[in-house]
């Protein structure tokens, strides 16, 4: 599942390739792609045709394209891709929606093999769509408030990794980057959040920011070959992962084999030496 860096790379591509362009037609090839748009596919197409995209924005793993006061809101789900290319190229069977532009240039295609992603129109949502206003700012947003978040974390009674994944506390962090940031800051994933010092939380979020920045520089992590940028290119950050997906391989800091624990139907990867299990654990 794409996390913040992968979605940010898609946002940058959209910013470069569709900003300032006027939509000509919208073809919806699979109604599931707009299932969250209750007035239906025809309404979706009619509402966007003829409108000019004025930017590309993101909060956490959501993207939106402002059109006037409204916006087209997108979530890539497990396998969604937003691809820009020659409008004459063949239409693959996974294309769910296609936007053409009045300038006759590259079109925009939403493809989604597993159909967990979706598109919707957010009326009045150019600044921040109402459907995602409950999602907390992500660590790369100017509105991210580490002091307020620190107070909330220290008031919670939960494990730190579960808190990192809670999109109402902080958005955009998923399983991969949570494990990486915890390893960088030498914290075990089950550490009770109320026992963390302010300094530890500050170092943890500095690590989150660093891991995100490094992943952006590498074009993101291509964990399952479905994540690509708007030009269909995949990133190579998985080569730099310290613990995620490396069970049994040596810790890049101390050489101890990386440990994998079951966690919320998934896994947590950590180093038993650098990240000792806390006496009291919460998950
Ligand atoms: Zn280690």
GROMACS .gro file of C-alpha atoms in nm, residues 9-264:
model
  256
    9UNK     CA    1   0.564   1.165  -0.573
   10UNK     CA    2   0.236   1.113  -0.760
   11UNK     CA    3   0.122   1.460  -0.642
   12UNK     CA    4   0.438   1.621  -0.777
   13UNK     CA    5   0.384   1.452  -1.112
   14UNK     CA    6   0.023   1.573  -1.127
   15UNK     CA    7   0.132   1.923  -1.029
   16UNK     CA    8   0.377   1.923  -1.320
   17UNK     CA    9   0.157   1.756  -1.583
   18UNK     CA   10  -0.206   1.859  -1.526
   19UNK     CA   11  -0.204   2.197  -1.346
   20UNK     CA   12  -0.349   2.476  -1.559
   21UNK     CA   13  -0.511   2.235  -1.805
   22UNK     CA   14  -0.882   2.224  -1.885
   23UNK     CA   15  -1.059   1.888  -1.877
   24UNK     CA   16  -1.238   1.799  -2.199
   25UNK     CA   17  -1.403   1.463  -2.131
   26UNK     CA   18  -1.418   1.217  -1.843
   27UNK     CA   19  -1.477   0.851  -1.930
   28UNK     CA   20  -1.569   0.623  -1.643
   29UNK     CA   21  -1.489   0.267  -1.740
   30UNK     CA   22  -1.572   0.104  -1.406
   31UNK     CA   23  -1.845   0.241  -1.175
   32UNK     CA   24  -1.658   0.114  -0.867
   33UNK     CA   25  -1.397   0.385  -0.916
   34UNK     CA   26  -1.654   0.652  -0.825
   35UNK     CA   27  -1.859   0.451  -0.572
   36UNK     CA   28  -1.807   0.722  -0.309
   37UNK     CA   29  -1.957   0.979  -0.546
   38UNK     CA   30  -2.322   0.918  -0.459
   39UNK     CA   31  -2.485   1.111  -0.750
   40UNK     CA   32  -2.322   0.855  -0.982
   41UNK     CA   33  -2.074   0.832  -1.270
   42UNK     CA   34  -2.263   1.057  -1.517
   43UNK     CA   35  -2.284   1.335  -1.261
   44UNK     CA   36  -1.912   1.294  -1.187
   45UNK     CA   37  -1.821   1.331  -1.555
   46UNK     CA   38  -2.054   1.627  -1.613
   47UNK     CA   39  -1.925   1.809  -1.305
   48UNK     CA   40  -1.561   1.797  -1.418
   49UNK     CA   41  -1.584   1.842  -1.797
   50UNK     CA   42  -1.482   2.191  -1.904
   51UNK     CA   43  -1.318   2.280  -1.573
   52UNK     CA   44  -0.956   2.382  -1.523
   53UNK     CA   45  -0.735   2.200  -1.273
   54UNK     CA   46  -0.553   2.462  -1.067
   55UNK     CA   47  -0.308   2.244  -0.871
   56UNK     CA   48  -0.244   1.912  -0.700
   57UNK     CA   49  -0.262   1.880  -0.321
   58UNK     CA   50  -0.221   1.608  -0.062
   59UNK     CA   51  -0.293   1.525   0.300
   60UNK     CA   52  -0.159   1.192   0.423
   61UNK     CA   53  -0.245   0.939   0.153
   62UNK     CA   54  -0.524   1.145  -0.007
   63UNK     CA   55  -0.474   1.357  -0.318
   64UNK     CA   56  -0.699   1.625  -0.456
   65UNK     CA   57  -0.707   1.835  -0.771
   66UNK     CA   58  -0.874   2.172  -0.712
   67UNK     CA   59  -1.115   2.283  -0.988
   68UNK     CA   60  -1.252   2.627  -0.896
   69UNK     CA   61  -1.388   2.602  -0.539
   70UNK     CA   62  -1.439   2.225  -0.575
   71UNK     CA   63  -1.193   1.938  -0.608
   72UNK     CA   64  -1.149   1.588  -0.746
   73UNK     CA   65  -1.047   1.375  -0.448
   74UNK     CA   66  -0.845   1.057  -0.507
   75UNK     CA   67  -0.728   0.770  -0.289
   76UNK     CA   68  -0.501   0.512  -0.451
   77UNK     CA   69  -0.603   0.228  -0.216
   78UNK     CA   70  -0.383  -0.080  -0.253
   79UNK     CA   71  -0.301  -0.062  -0.621
   80UNK     CA   72  -0.431   0.263  -0.772
   81UNK     CA   73  -0.218   0.452  -1.023
   82UNK     CA   74  -0.263   0.795  -1.178
   83UNK     CA   75  -0.079   0.789  -1.509
   84UNK     CA   76  -0.016   1.067  -1.758
   85UNK     CA   77   0.071   0.978  -2.117
   86UNK     CA   78   0.004   0.990  -2.489
   87UNK     CA   79  -0.376   0.993  -2.535
   88UNK     CA   80  -0.340   0.751  -2.829
   89UNK     CA   81  -0.177   0.471  -2.623
   90UNK     CA   82  -0.381   0.151  -2.579
   91UNK     CA   83  -0.634   0.141  -2.297
   92UNK     CA   84  -0.543  -0.136  -2.050
   93UNK     CA   85  -0.821  -0.338  -1.889
   94UNK     CA   86  -0.732  -0.191  -1.548
   95UNK     CA   87  -0.812   0.169  -1.651
   96UNK     CA   88  -1.108   0.284  -1.439
   97UNK     CA   89  -1.130   0.647  -1.545
   98UNK     CA   90  -0.977   0.857  -1.821
   99UNK     CA   91  -0.958   1.237  -1.835
  100UNK     CA   92  -0.881   1.404  -2.167
  101UNK     CA   93  -0.782   1.769  -2.199
  102UNK     CA   94  -0.890   2.050  -2.434
  103UNK     CA   95  -0.528   2.108  -2.537
  104UNK     CA   96  -0.518   1.756  -2.689
  105UNK     CA   97  -0.204   1.678  -2.485
  106UNK     CA   98  -0.130   1.384  -2.252
  107UNK     CA   99  -0.438   1.231  -2.086
  108UNK     CA  100  -0.475   1.125  -1.721
  109UNK     CA  101  -0.573   0.767  -1.641
  110UNK     CA  102  -0.676   0.617  -1.310
  111UNK     CA  103  -0.593   0.247  -1.316
  112UNK     CA  104  -0.663   0.013  -1.028
  113UNK     CA  105  -0.619  -0.365  -1.041
  114UNK     CA  106  -0.763  -0.439  -0.699
  115UNK     CA  107  -1.027  -0.160  -0.711
  116UNK     CA  108  -0.980  -0.043  -0.352
  117UNK     CA  109  -0.895   0.309  -0.470
  118UNK     CA  110  -1.156   0.567  -0.561
  119UNK     CA  111  -1.227   0.911  -0.704
  120UNK     CA  112  -1.492   1.153  -0.581
  121UNK     CA  113  -1.594   1.515  -0.627
  122UNK     CA  114  -1.553   1.727  -0.315
  123UNK     CA  115  -1.789   2.028  -0.344
  124UNK     CA  116  -1.619   2.333  -0.193
  125UNK     CA  117  -1.315   2.116  -0.127
  126UNK     CA  118  -1.044   2.310  -0.309
  127UNK     CA  119  -0.866   2.402   0.018
  128UNK     CA  120  -0.945   2.081   0.211
  129UNK     CA  121  -1.218   1.833   0.114
  130UNK     CA  122  -1.474   1.785   0.397
  131UNK     CA  123  -1.448   1.406   0.359
  132UNK     CA  124  -1.089   1.415   0.486
  133UNK     CA  125  -1.104   1.706   0.729
  134UNK     CA  126  -1.096   1.459   1.024
  135UNK     CA  127  -0.753   1.335   0.910
  136UNK     CA  128  -0.468   1.493   1.104
  137UNK     CA  129  -0.198   1.693   0.923
  138UNK     CA  130   0.096   1.484   0.806
  139UNK     CA  131   0.458   1.545   0.916
  140UNK     CA  132   0.552   1.721   0.591
  141UNK     CA  133   0.265   1.975   0.609
  142UNK     CA  134   0.331   2.331   0.730
  143UNK     CA  135   0.036   2.291   0.973
  144UNK     CA  136   0.195   1.989   1.148
  145UNK     CA  137   0.213   2.076   1.521
  146UNK     CA  138   0.468   1.855   1.701
  147UNK     CA  139   0.409   2.019   2.040
  148UNK     CA  140   0.036   1.943   2.032
  149UNK     CA  141   0.101   1.591   1.901
  150UNK     CA  142   0.357   1.525   2.177
  151UNK     CA  143   0.097   1.616   2.441
  152UNK     CA  144  -0.162   1.387   2.279
  153UNK     CA  145   0.082   1.096   2.254
  154UNK     CA  146   0.180   1.129   2.620
  155UNK     CA  147  -0.190   1.134   2.718
  156UNK     CA  148  -0.268   0.814   2.522
  157UNK     CA  149  -0.244   0.465   2.660
  158UNK     CA  150  -0.135   0.282   2.348
  159UNK     CA  151   0.175   0.139   2.185
  160UNK     CA  152   0.380   0.393   1.991
  161UNK     CA  153   0.350   0.212   1.657
  162UNK     CA  154  -0.028   0.189   1.684
  163UNK     CA  155  -0.030   0.564   1.758
  164UNK     CA  156   0.190   0.635   1.453
  165UNK     CA  157  -0.061   0.449   1.233
  166UNK     CA  158  -0.363   0.635   1.380
  167UNK     CA  159  -0.461   0.881   1.105
  168UNK     CA  160  -0.656   1.096   1.354
  169UNK     CA  161  -0.329   1.168   1.541
  170UNK     CA  162  -0.090   1.204   1.249
  171UNK     CA  163  -0.150   1.106   0.886
  172UNK     CA  164   0.057   0.950   0.613
  173UNK     CA  165   0.260   0.702   0.822
  174UNK     CA  166   0.202   0.335   0.738
  175UNK     CA  167   0.363   0.007   0.833
  176UNK     CA  168   0.686   0.048   0.636
  177UNK     CA  169   0.788   0.397   0.741
  178UNK     CA  170   0.671   0.344   1.102
  179UNK     CA  171   0.911   0.049   1.136
  180UNK     CA  172   1.192   0.242   0.971
  181UNK     CA  173   1.150   0.555   1.188
  182UNK     CA  174   1.127   0.345   1.509
  183UNK     CA  175   1.452   0.167   1.416
  184UNK     CA  176   1.627   0.500   1.348
  185UNK     CA  177   1.515   0.633   1.687
  186UNK     CA  178   1.589   0.301   1.870
  187UNK     CA  179   1.235   0.262   2.001
  188UNK     CA  180   1.048  -0.069   2.025
  189UNK     CA  181   0.710  -0.067   1.847
  190UNK     CA  182   0.520  -0.176   2.163
  191UNK     CA  183   0.663   0.100   2.383
  192UNK     CA  184   0.371   0.259   2.574
  193UNK     CA  185   0.331   0.607   2.427
  194UNK     CA  186   0.270   0.765   2.770
  195UNK     CA  187   0.621   0.661   2.881
  196UNK     CA  188   0.801   0.844   2.599
  197UNK     CA  189   0.992   1.158   2.691
  198UNK     CA  190   0.947   1.479   2.490
  199UNK     CA  191   1.302   1.430   2.361
  200UNK     CA  192   1.227   1.078   2.239
  201UNK     CA  193   0.915   1.197   2.056
  202UNK     CA  194   1.111   1.484   1.899
  203UNK     CA  195   1.379   1.240   1.779
  204UNK     CA  196   1.115   0.996   1.653
  205UNK     CA  197   0.949   1.261   1.433
  206UNK     CA  198   1.285   1.388   1.313
  207UNK     CA  199   1.343   1.026   1.201
  208UNK     CA  200   1.000   1.011   1.033
  209UNK     CA  201   1.082   1.329   0.841
  210UNK     CA  202   1.427   1.200   0.746
  211UNK     CA  203   1.294   0.863   0.627
  212UNK     CA  204   1.023   1.037   0.422
  213UNK     CA  205   1.277   1.276   0.269
  214UNK     CA  206   1.516   0.993   0.181
  215UNK     CA  207   1.229   0.792   0.029
  216UNK     CA  208   1.119   1.094  -0.179
  217UNK     CA  209   1.476   1.133  -0.307
  218UNK     CA  210   1.474   0.766  -0.412
  219UNK     CA  211   1.136   0.792  -0.588
  220UNK     CA  212   0.953   0.598  -0.315
  221UNK     CA  213   0.937   0.231  -0.221
  222UNK     CA  214   0.810  -0.015  -0.482
  223UNK     CA  215   0.705  -0.286  -0.241
  224UNK     CA  216   0.476  -0.473  -0.479
  225UNK     CA  217   0.549  -0.343  -0.831
  226UNK     CA  218   0.210  -0.168  -0.850
  227UNK     CA  219   0.324   0.161  -0.710
  228UNK     CA  220   0.454   0.390  -0.987
  229UNK     CA  221   0.476   0.764  -1.047
  230UNK     CA  222   0.260   0.942  -1.309
  231UNK     CA  223   0.502   0.834  -1.581
  232UNK     CA  224   0.489   0.468  -1.478
  233UNK     CA  225   0.836   0.468  -1.315
  234UNK     CA  226   0.894   0.286  -0.987
  235UNK     CA  227   1.118   0.400  -0.701
  236UNK     CA  228   1.409   0.218  -0.541
  237UNK     CA  229   1.391   0.308  -0.171
  238UNK     CA  230   1.336  -0.059  -0.074
  239UNK     CA  231   1.713  -0.105  -0.122
  240UNK     CA  232   1.767   0.143   0.162
  241UNK     CA  233   1.517  -0.006   0.408
  242UNK     CA  234   1.684  -0.076   0.743
  243UNK     CA  235   1.443  -0.330   0.892
  244UNK     CA  236   1.116  -0.352   0.700
  245UNK     CA  237   1.092  -0.684   0.514
  246UNK     CA  238   1.441  -0.790   0.636
  247UNK     CA  239   1.354  -1.061   0.894
  248UNK     CA  240   1.662  -1.269   0.981
  249UNK     CA  241   1.902  -1.037   0.798
  250UNK     CA  242   2.166  -0.843   0.997
  251UNK     CA  243   2.070  -0.509   1.152
  252UNK     CA  244   2.248  -0.237   0.953
  253UNK     CA  245   2.373  -0.084   1.279
  254UNK     CA  246   2.477  -0.377   1.500
  255UNK     CA  247   2.449  -0.697   1.294
  256UNK     CA  248   2.187  -0.870   1.513
  257UNK     CA  249   1.932  -1.056   1.296
  258UNK     CA  250   1.618  -0.845   1.239
  259UNK     CA  251   1.314  -0.979   1.425
  260UNK     CA  252   0.961  -0.999   1.288
  261UNK     CA  253   0.661  -0.988   1.523
  262UNK     CA  254   0.294  -1.025   1.426
  263UNK     CA  255   0.120  -0.689   1.456
  264UNK     CA  256  -0.242  -0.595   1.369
   0.00000   0.00000   0.00000
